[in-house]
Short mmCIF file of C-alpha atoms and ligand atoms in Angstrom, two decimals:
data_model
loop_
_atom_site.label_atom_id
_atom_site.label_comp_id
_atom_site.label_asym_id
_atom_site.label_seq_id
_atom_site.Cartn_x
_atom_site.Cartn_y
_atom_site.Cartn_z
CA MET A 88 -21.62 6.33 -20.43
CA LYS A 89 -20.64 7.76 -16.68
CA ARG A 90 -17.11 8.37 -15.83
CA ILE A 91 -14.49 6.22 -15.36
CA LEU A 92 -12.70 6.49 -12.05
CA LEU A 93 -8.99 5.17 -11.58
CA SER A 94 -10.02 2.60 -8.76
CA VAL A 95 -13.40 2.07 -7.06
CA PRO A 96 -14.36 0.25 -4.50
CA HIS A 97 -16.71 -3.56 -5.76
CA MET A 98 -18.45 -5.47 -3.41
CA GLY A 99 -18.75 -9.11 -3.19
CA GLY A 100 -22.38 -9.77 -2.03
CA ALA A 101 -21.97 -11.17 1.59
CA GLU A 102 -20.91 -7.91 2.97
CA GLU A 103 -24.59 -6.28 3.46
CA GLY A 104 -25.29 -9.59 5.29
CA PHE A 105 -22.48 -8.78 7.95
CA VAL A 106 -23.21 -5.80 8.17
CA ARG A 107 -27.11 -6.08 8.67
CA GLU A 108 -25.82 -9.11 11.58
CA ALA A 109 -23.63 -6.45 13.71
CA PHE A 110 -27.54 -4.42 13.85
CA ALA A 111 -29.47 -7.34 13.84
CA SER A 112 -27.59 -7.65 17.75
CA ASN A 113 -26.82 -4.07 18.40
CA TRP A 114 -23.22 -5.11 18.59
CA LEU A 115 -21.89 -1.64 16.79
CA SER A 116 -19.10 -0.51 18.98
CA THR A 117 -15.39 -1.76 18.02
CA VAL A 118 -16.30 -4.96 19.60
CA GLY A 119 -18.36 -8.13 18.73
CA PRO A 120 -18.34 -10.23 15.95
CA ASN A 121 -17.52 -9.72 13.26
CA ILE A 122 -13.92 -8.06 14.36
CA ASP A 123 -12.64 -11.46 15.95
CA ALA A 124 -14.33 -13.14 12.39
CA PHE A 125 -13.03 -10.96 10.25
CA GLU A 126 -9.04 -10.79 11.85
CA GLN A 127 -9.10 -15.02 12.66
CA GLU A 128 -10.25 -15.41 8.68
CA PHE A 129 -7.63 -12.83 7.52
CA THR A 130 -4.82 -14.24 9.65
CA ALA A 131 -6.37 -17.63 7.48
CA LYS A 132 -5.49 -16.18 4.06
CA ILE A 133 -1.72 -14.50 5.45
CA GLY A 134 -1.03 -16.92 7.57
CA ARG A 135 -0.08 -14.81 10.85
CA PRO A 136 -1.74 -12.75 14.03
CA SER A 137 -3.97 -9.38 12.71
CA VAL A 138 -5.80 -6.79 13.96
CA ALA A 139 -8.48 -4.74 13.27
CA LEU A 140 -7.73 -0.46 13.02
CA ALA A 141 -9.37 1.81 12.56
CA SER A 142 -6.47 2.75 9.15
CA GLY A 143 -3.25 1.57 6.59
CA THR A 144 -2.08 4.03 8.50
CA ALA A 145 -2.68 3.32 12.48
CA ALA A 146 -0.97 0.57 11.40
CA LEU A 147 1.70 1.96 10.60
CA HIS A 148 1.73 4.31 13.49
CA LEU A 149 1.56 1.31 16.10
CA GLY A 150 3.84 -1.05 14.00
CA LEU A 151 6.95 1.99 14.14
CA ARG A 152 6.17 2.31 17.69
CA LEU A 153 6.30 -1.85 18.40
CA LEU A 154 9.79 -1.14 16.53
CA GLY A 155 10.59 0.74 20.02
CA VAL A 156 10.86 4.16 17.61
CA GLY A 157 10.72 7.33 19.12
CA PRO A 158 11.18 11.45 19.13
CA GLY A 159 15.26 11.12 17.98
CA ASP A 160 15.30 8.38 15.92
CA GLU A 161 15.44 7.93 11.99
CA VAL A 162 13.70 5.28 9.95
CA VAL A 163 14.25 4.54 6.21
CA ALA A 164 12.07 4.62 3.91
CA PRO A 165 11.48 4.56 -0.18
CA THR A 166 11.53 8.43 -1.42
CA LEU A 167 9.18 6.77 -4.03
CA THR A 168 5.95 5.91 -2.30
CA PHE A 169 2.17 7.54 -0.83
CA VAL A 170 2.70 10.29 1.03
CA ALA A 171 1.43 7.42 4.90
CA SER A 172 4.01 5.31 4.53
CA VAL A 173 5.88 8.02 6.47
CA ASN A 174 3.06 10.40 7.86
CA PRO A 175 2.93 8.32 11.56
CA ILE A 176 7.41 8.53 11.50
CA GLY A 177 6.73 11.76 12.39
CA TYR A 178 3.78 10.73 14.39
CA LEU A 179 6.65 9.55 16.49
CA GLY A 180 8.60 12.69 16.46
CA ALA A 181 11.75 10.21 14.87
CA LYS A 182 12.89 11.74 10.95
CA ALA A 183 12.84 10.32 7.61
CA VAL A 184 15.66 8.97 5.57
CA PHE A 185 13.99 8.54 2.15
CA VAL A 186 16.27 5.62 -0.25
CA ASP A 187 15.45 5.96 -4.27
CA SER A 188 13.77 3.18 -5.68
CA GLU A 189 15.51 -0.08 -8.48
CA ALA A 190 15.09 0.22 -12.26
CA SER A 191 13.39 -2.97 -11.89
CA SER A 192 10.97 -2.77 -9.45
CA TRP A 193 9.81 0.85 -8.80
CA ASN A 194 11.27 -0.43 -5.00
CA LEU A 195 13.16 0.18 -2.25
CA ASP A 196 16.94 -0.54 -3.58
CA PRO A 197 19.20 -3.14 -1.65
CA GLN A 198 22.22 -1.96 -2.90
CA LEU A 199 21.72 1.45 -2.26
CA LEU A 200 20.08 0.74 1.11
CA SER A 201 23.23 -1.72 1.65
CA ASP A 202 25.68 1.17 1.35
CA PHE A 203 23.52 4.02 3.74
CA LEU A 204 23.82 1.44 6.67
CA ALA A 205 26.40 0.74 6.09
CA GLN A 206 27.72 4.69 6.07
CA ARG A 207 26.04 5.15 9.13
CA ALA A 208 27.58 1.86 11.13
CA ALA A 209 30.62 3.24 10.43
CA ARG A 210 29.70 6.63 13.02
CA ALA A 211 27.05 3.74 15.17
CA THR A 212 24.38 5.92 14.32
CA LEU A 213 21.94 3.37 12.10
CA PRO A 214 18.77 4.77 11.61
CA LYS A 215 15.60 2.16 13.98
CA ALA A 216 13.36 1.00 11.46
CA VAL A 217 13.41 0.52 8.20
CA VAL A 218 10.71 1.28 6.09
CA VAL A 219 9.24 -1.34 3.06
CA VAL A 220 6.20 -0.76 0.87
CA HIS A 221 4.98 -3.48 -2.20
CA LEU A 222 4.20 0.14 -4.11
CA TYR A 223 0.96 -0.95 -6.65
CA GLY A 224 0.86 -3.99 -6.22
CA GLN A 225 3.84 -5.53 -6.63
CA THR A 226 6.64 -6.52 -4.01
CA ALA A 227 9.68 -4.94 -3.07
CA ASP A 228 13.03 -7.95 -3.47
CA MET A 229 13.28 -8.52 0.47
CA ASP A 230 15.46 -11.51 0.45
CA SER A 231 17.61 -8.83 -0.92
CA ILE A 232 16.34 -6.21 1.75
CA ALA A 233 16.15 -8.51 5.24
CA ASP A 234 19.98 -9.88 4.16
CA VAL A 235 21.01 -6.00 4.51
CA CYS A 236 18.82 -5.29 7.57
CA ALA A 237 19.25 -8.36 8.90
CA ARG A 238 23.87 -7.61 9.12
CA TYR A 239 23.65 -4.56 10.98
CA GLU A 240 19.94 -5.39 13.40
CA VAL A 241 17.71 -2.95 12.03
CA PRO A 242 14.41 -4.09 12.42
CA ILE A 243 11.58 -3.43 8.79
CA LEU A 244 8.45 -2.58 8.85
CA GLU A 245 6.14 -3.73 6.10
CA ASP A 246 4.13 -1.50 4.20
CA ALA A 247 1.61 -3.84 1.79
CA ALA A 248 -1.41 -1.01 1.60
CA GLU A 249 -1.79 -1.82 -1.61
CA ALA A 250 -0.06 -5.11 -2.25
CA LEU A 251 -2.58 -8.36 -0.30
CA GLY A 252 -2.72 -10.70 -2.16
CA ALA A 253 0.92 -9.88 -3.68
CA THR A 254 3.12 -13.02 -3.27
CA TYR A 255 6.81 -12.84 -2.76
CA LYS A 256 8.74 -16.07 -3.85
CA GLY A 257 5.48 -18.24 -3.12
CA ARG A 258 5.01 -16.44 0.39
CA GLN A 259 2.55 -13.47 1.18
CA ALA A 260 3.16 -9.78 1.11
CA GLY A 261 3.01 -8.86 4.15
CA ALA A 262 3.97 -12.10 6.12
CA LEU A 263 7.71 -11.35 5.73
CA ALA A 264 8.89 -9.30 7.68
CA GLY A 265 8.53 -8.70 11.63
CA VAL A 266 5.69 -7.12 11.91
CA SER A 267 3.27 -5.58 9.04
CA ALA A 268 0.60 -3.41 7.66
CA PHE A 269 -2.26 -3.95 5.02
CA SER A 270 -5.30 -1.07 4.05
CA PHE A 271 -8.80 -1.48 3.84
CA ASN A 272 -9.00 2.53 1.99
CA GLY A 273 -12.25 2.53 -0.22
CA ASN A 274 -9.87 2.80 -3.11
CA LYS A 275 -7.45 -0.69 -2.37
CA ILE A 276 -8.22 -4.00 -3.81
CA ILE A 277 -10.58 -4.69 -0.89
CA THR A 278 -11.84 -1.98 1.37
CA THR A 279 -14.07 -1.67 4.57
CA THR A 280 -14.75 1.95 3.49
CA GLY A 281 -11.89 2.65 5.27
CA GLY A 282 -9.61 0.62 7.82
CA GLY A 283 -6.31 -1.10 8.24
CA MET A 284 -4.72 -3.69 9.81
CA LEU A 285 -1.52 -4.55 11.88
CA ALA A 286 -0.31 -8.48 12.03
CA SER A 287 3.02 -9.86 13.22
CA SER A 288 5.30 -13.74 12.80
CA ASP A 289 4.63 -12.89 17.10
CA ARG A 290 1.59 -12.78 18.73
CA ALA A 291 2.76 -10.75 21.59
CA LEU A 292 3.12 -7.71 19.31
CA VAL A 293 -0.12 -8.43 17.81
CA ASP A 294 -2.26 -8.30 21.44
CA ARG A 295 0.46 -4.66 22.68
CA VAL A 296 -1.16 -3.42 18.88
CA ARG A 297 -4.36 -4.47 20.21
CA TYR A 298 -4.48 -3.15 23.27
CA TRP A 299 -2.48 0.31 22.82
CA SER A 300 -5.44 1.08 19.49
CA THR A 301 -8.43 0.99 23.03
CA GLN A 302 -6.91 3.78 24.63
CA ALA A 303 -4.84 1.88 26.52
CA ARG A 304 -7.27 0.64 29.09
CA GLU A 305 -5.44 -1.88 31.33
CA PRO A 306 -7.92 -4.58 31.67
CA VAL A 307 -8.98 -4.30 35.45
CA LEU A 308 -12.33 -2.66 37.22
CA GLU A 309 -10.89 0.57 37.23
CA TYR A 310 -9.71 3.09 34.45
CA HIS A 311 -6.21 2.79 34.38
CA HIS A 312 -4.19 3.26 33.07
CA VAL A 313 0.51 2.70 32.24
CA GLU A 314 0.51 3.45 28.72
CA VAL A 315 -0.65 5.90 26.35
CA GLY A 316 -2.97 4.77 24.12
CA TYR A 317 -4.91 5.83 20.72
CA ASN A 318 -8.53 5.36 19.81
CA TYR A 319 -7.67 3.26 17.03
CA ARG A 320 -9.65 0.09 16.67
CA MET A 321 -11.90 -0.93 14.13
CA SER A 322 -15.25 -0.73 14.17
CA ASN A 323 -17.77 -3.96 13.88
CA VAL A 324 -19.88 -2.97 11.64
CA ILE A 325 -16.90 -2.51 9.17
CA ALA A 326 -15.25 -5.41 9.63
CA GLY A 327 -18.38 -6.60 8.34
CA ILE A 328 -17.33 -5.26 5.19
CA GLY A 329 -14.49 -6.66 5.38
CA ARG A 330 -15.50 -10.57 5.60
CA GLY A 331 -17.16 -10.44 2.60
CA GLN A 332 -14.65 -8.35 0.97
CA LEU A 333 -11.79 -10.89 1.96
CA GLN A 334 -13.88 -13.89 0.17
CA VAL A 335 -13.92 -12.81 -3.22
CA LEU A 336 -10.15 -11.08 -2.84
CA ASP A 337 -8.53 -14.38 -5.23
CA ALA A 338 -11.51 -12.94 -7.54
CA ARG A 339 -10.27 -9.59 -7.37
CA VAL A 340 -6.66 -10.14 -7.36
CA ALA A 341 -7.18 -12.31 -10.73
CA ALA A 342 -9.22 -9.04 -12.31
CA ARG A 343 -6.31 -5.95 -11.67
CA ARG A 344 -3.93 -8.22 -13.29
CA ARG A 345 -6.42 -8.33 -16.13
CA VAL A 346 -7.11 -5.48 -16.58
CA ALA A 347 -3.45 -4.42 -16.50
CA TYR A 348 -2.11 -6.90 -19.13
CA ARG A 349 -5.29 -5.84 -22.03
CA TYR A 350 -3.24 -2.80 -21.64
CA ARG A 351 -0.17 -4.11 -21.63
CA ASP A 352 -1.52 -6.14 -25.23
CA ALA A 353 -3.14 -3.64 -26.51
CA PHE A 354 -0.28 -0.79 -26.44
CA ALA A 355 2.06 -3.63 -27.01
CA ASP A 356 2.61 -1.33 -30.62
CA LEU A 357 3.76 1.86 -28.90
CA GLU A 358 7.01 2.20 -27.64
CA ALA A 359 6.17 4.82 -25.81
CA LEU A 360 4.01 3.13 -23.67
CA GLU A 361 5.45 0.49 -21.08
CA LEU A 362 3.82 -1.21 -18.22
CA MET A 363 5.41 -0.53 -15.23
CA PRO A 364 8.14 -3.76 -14.79
CA GLN A 365 7.14 -6.96 -13.27
CA ALA A 366 9.31 -8.63 -11.34
CA PRO A 367 10.01 -12.51 -11.72
CA TRP A 368 10.41 -13.51 -7.89
CA GLY A 369 6.37 -12.92 -7.24
CA LEU A 370 2.42 -12.80 -8.40
CA HIS A 371 2.14 -8.74 -8.49
CA THR A 372 -1.74 -8.15 -8.10
CA ASN A 373 -1.28 -4.07 -10.34
CA TRP A 374 -3.33 -2.97 -7.34
CA LEU A 375 -3.33 -0.01 -9.93
CA SER A 376 -2.08 -0.32 -14.10
CA VAL A 377 1.07 2.09 -14.24
CA PHE A 378 2.59 2.78 -17.38
CA THR A 379 5.55 4.85 -18.40
CA VAL A 380 4.87 7.88 -21.09
CA GLY A 381 8.17 7.86 -22.77
CA ARG A 382 9.88 10.88 -23.64
CA GLN A 383 9.90 10.63 -27.72
CA ALA A 384 6.12 9.85 -26.93
CA ARG A 385 4.35 12.64 -29.78
CA VAL A 386 2.32 14.38 -25.30
CA SER A 387 3.53 14.22 -22.24
CA ARG A 388 2.34 12.48 -19.10
CA ASN A 389 0.16 15.48 -17.97
CA GLU A 390 -1.09 16.21 -21.81
CA LEU A 391 -2.41 12.73 -21.94
CA ILE A 392 -3.80 12.69 -18.29
CA ARG A 393 -5.73 15.92 -19.05
CA ALA A 394 -7.10 14.28 -22.59
CA LEU A 395 -8.43 11.59 -20.87
CA ASP A 396 -10.58 14.04 -18.53
CA GLN A 397 -11.60 15.37 -21.13
CA ALA A 398 -13.34 12.07 -21.83
CA GLY A 399 -14.72 11.79 -19.18
CA VAL A 400 -11.62 9.11 -17.75
CA GLU A 401 -9.49 9.86 -14.64
CA ALA A 402 -6.10 8.73 -14.24
CA ARG A 403 -3.14 10.16 -12.04
CA PRO A 404 0.35 10.43 -12.25
CA VAL A 405 2.01 8.61 -10.32
CA TRP A 406 2.58 9.04 -6.97
CA LYS A 407 5.24 12.20 -6.46
CA PRO A 408 8.44 11.28 -4.55
CA MET A 409 8.77 12.66 -0.63
CA HIS A 410 12.01 14.26 -1.34
CA LEU A 411 10.00 16.33 -3.97
CA GLN A 412 7.57 17.62 -0.84
CA PRO A 413 7.46 20.54 0.53
CA LEU A 414 7.23 18.29 3.39
CA PHE A 415 10.81 16.49 3.39
CA ALA A 416 12.13 19.83 2.36
CA THR A 417 15.10 18.94 4.77
CA ALA A 418 15.19 15.18 4.83
CA GLU A 419 17.91 13.19 3.30
CA CYS A 420 17.47 10.63 0.44
CA VAL A 421 19.83 8.86 -0.88
CA ARG A 422 20.00 9.67 -4.77
CA GLY A 423 16.57 9.70 -5.95
CA ASP A 424 16.67 9.80 -10.24
CA VAL A 425 14.66 6.42 -10.16
CA ALA A 426 11.69 7.49 -8.77
CA ALA A 427 11.70 11.53 -9.97
CA GLY A 428 11.78 9.50 -13.08
CA VAL A 429 8.93 7.24 -12.37
CA TYR A 430 7.04 10.36 -10.70
CA GLU A 431 7.96 12.71 -14.41
CA GLN A 432 6.34 9.50 -16.60
CA GLY A 433 3.93 6.90 -14.63
CA ILE A 434 0.46 7.53 -15.54
CA CYS A 435 -2.43 5.34 -14.03
CA LEU A 436 -4.44 4.31 -15.98
CA PRO A 437 -8.39 3.27 -14.15
CA SER A 438 -7.81 0.02 -12.49
CA SER A 439 -11.46 -1.38 -11.02
CA SER A 440 -11.84 -4.68 -10.34
CA SER A 441 -15.49 -4.19 -11.65
CA MET A 442 -14.46 -2.06 -15.20
CA THR A 443 -16.64 -3.37 -18.04
CA ASP A 444 -14.53 -4.26 -21.41
CA GLU A 445 -16.32 -1.70 -23.14
CA GLU A 446 -15.03 0.86 -20.55
CA GLN A 447 -11.11 -0.32 -20.43
CA GLN A 448 -11.50 -0.12 -24.99
CA LYS A 449 -13.13 3.48 -24.88
CA VAL A 450 -9.37 4.03 -22.23
CA ILE A 451 -7.75 2.04 -24.88
CA ASP A 452 -9.43 4.05 -27.22
CA VAL A 453 -8.31 7.78 -26.39
CA VAL A 454 -4.90 6.40 -24.95
CA ARG A 455 -4.17 5.32 -28.75
CA THR A 456 -5.94 8.52 -30.01
CA THR A 457 -3.99 10.31 -28.25
CA MET A 458 -0.94 9.36 -28.79
CA GLY A 459 -1.44 9.05 -32.08
CA THR A 460 -1.56 6.31 -33.48
CA SER A 461 -5.06 4.95 -33.22
CA ARG A 462 -5.98 2.33 -35.85
C1 PLP B 761 -3.02 3.64 0.61
C2 PLP B 761 -2.08 3.50 1.82
C3 PLP B 761 -2.05 3.65 2.81
C4 PLP B 761 -2.08 4.01 4.30
O1 PLP B 761 -3.67 3.49 4.07
P1 PLP B 761 -4.97 4.01 4.61
O2 PLP B 761 -5.68 2.51 5.37
O3 PLP B 761 -5.98 4.95 4.13
O4 PLP B 761 -4.89 5.34 6.31
C5 PLP B 761 -0.09 3.76 3.58
N1 PLP B 761 0.99 3.15 2.64
C6 PLP B 761 0.74 2.98 1.42
C7 PLP B 761 1.88 2.74 0.54
C8 PLP B 761 -1.07 2.88 1.08
O5 PLP B 761 -0.91 2.74 -0.35
#
């Protein structure tokens, strides 16, 4: 049996046709019908004007710029996330301040955020923006977070890179704050091999990002420039992959959820192994199947990862919190013990939507044998 990987691309079938059209019509640049259609189809899915970009990181970068973040500003972000959520803060010369997770969703803790903003408001040094991440396909408690941010008039940038297809109280992830970012990296729930999208309720903001993403070229004949721009636009070729992938998004969400719940049921008798919390407020895509290995277990999380590796199965730890990274050694963090605990115990199991029952059974068997409870 070939190696079972964590999260692999899963094409739907229509992608190659759209890519072939791009070749046939010679639209082999960052303009063309696939880009226009991909943006329209994405907009139809999440209900907001959208602009296709080269990566999710680019979307976060330009999203922060839209919110006015600049040199010397502070930006709040959850400590438990992938580094791409916070690298763009540094690109703009701003400083990240981290906040711990709540145990019930592993996402940004609204109470800690509230305490922090109250304390900063008293000193008249409010942060310029708050980045909210929907971790592993589960939305953060957006109503509580939005209430807190509205009280202090601090805007939110939604990092929905891991949560396309998730919902919060019936609303789509990525349509819960003024500006949001998505990723189509190769390991995400749908992929363009690499790419991203920025969406906003305000079409003017989306148009501004489209302008910045193409070197901020003014709409005149001469090469005339007023603002700093970037080469961040998506290619028309890979936008074709995105169009095909969007057609199967709902099926991919259902498959990822099925994988996670099959693990949960298979490990139901193992007290030391627990699926990450499933908050009651929405649909969790379970982009990755994440479990915690309890302290009572016979093996540590790292021992379990090693045993799986030796059996030809790729598993990974949960994201290492930002406040534990040398890159952010001097950054402030509000608490951090929940994130640190999740990091110490958390394991991501193979979660691909294309995984066969036999492949998943193999993962289950290796986990059960390693935990000392094979039956
Ligand atoms: C993948 C990811 C990103 C970055 O997306 P890229 O398309 O890889 O640049 C940002 N934030 C989170 C939480 C991610 O998981």
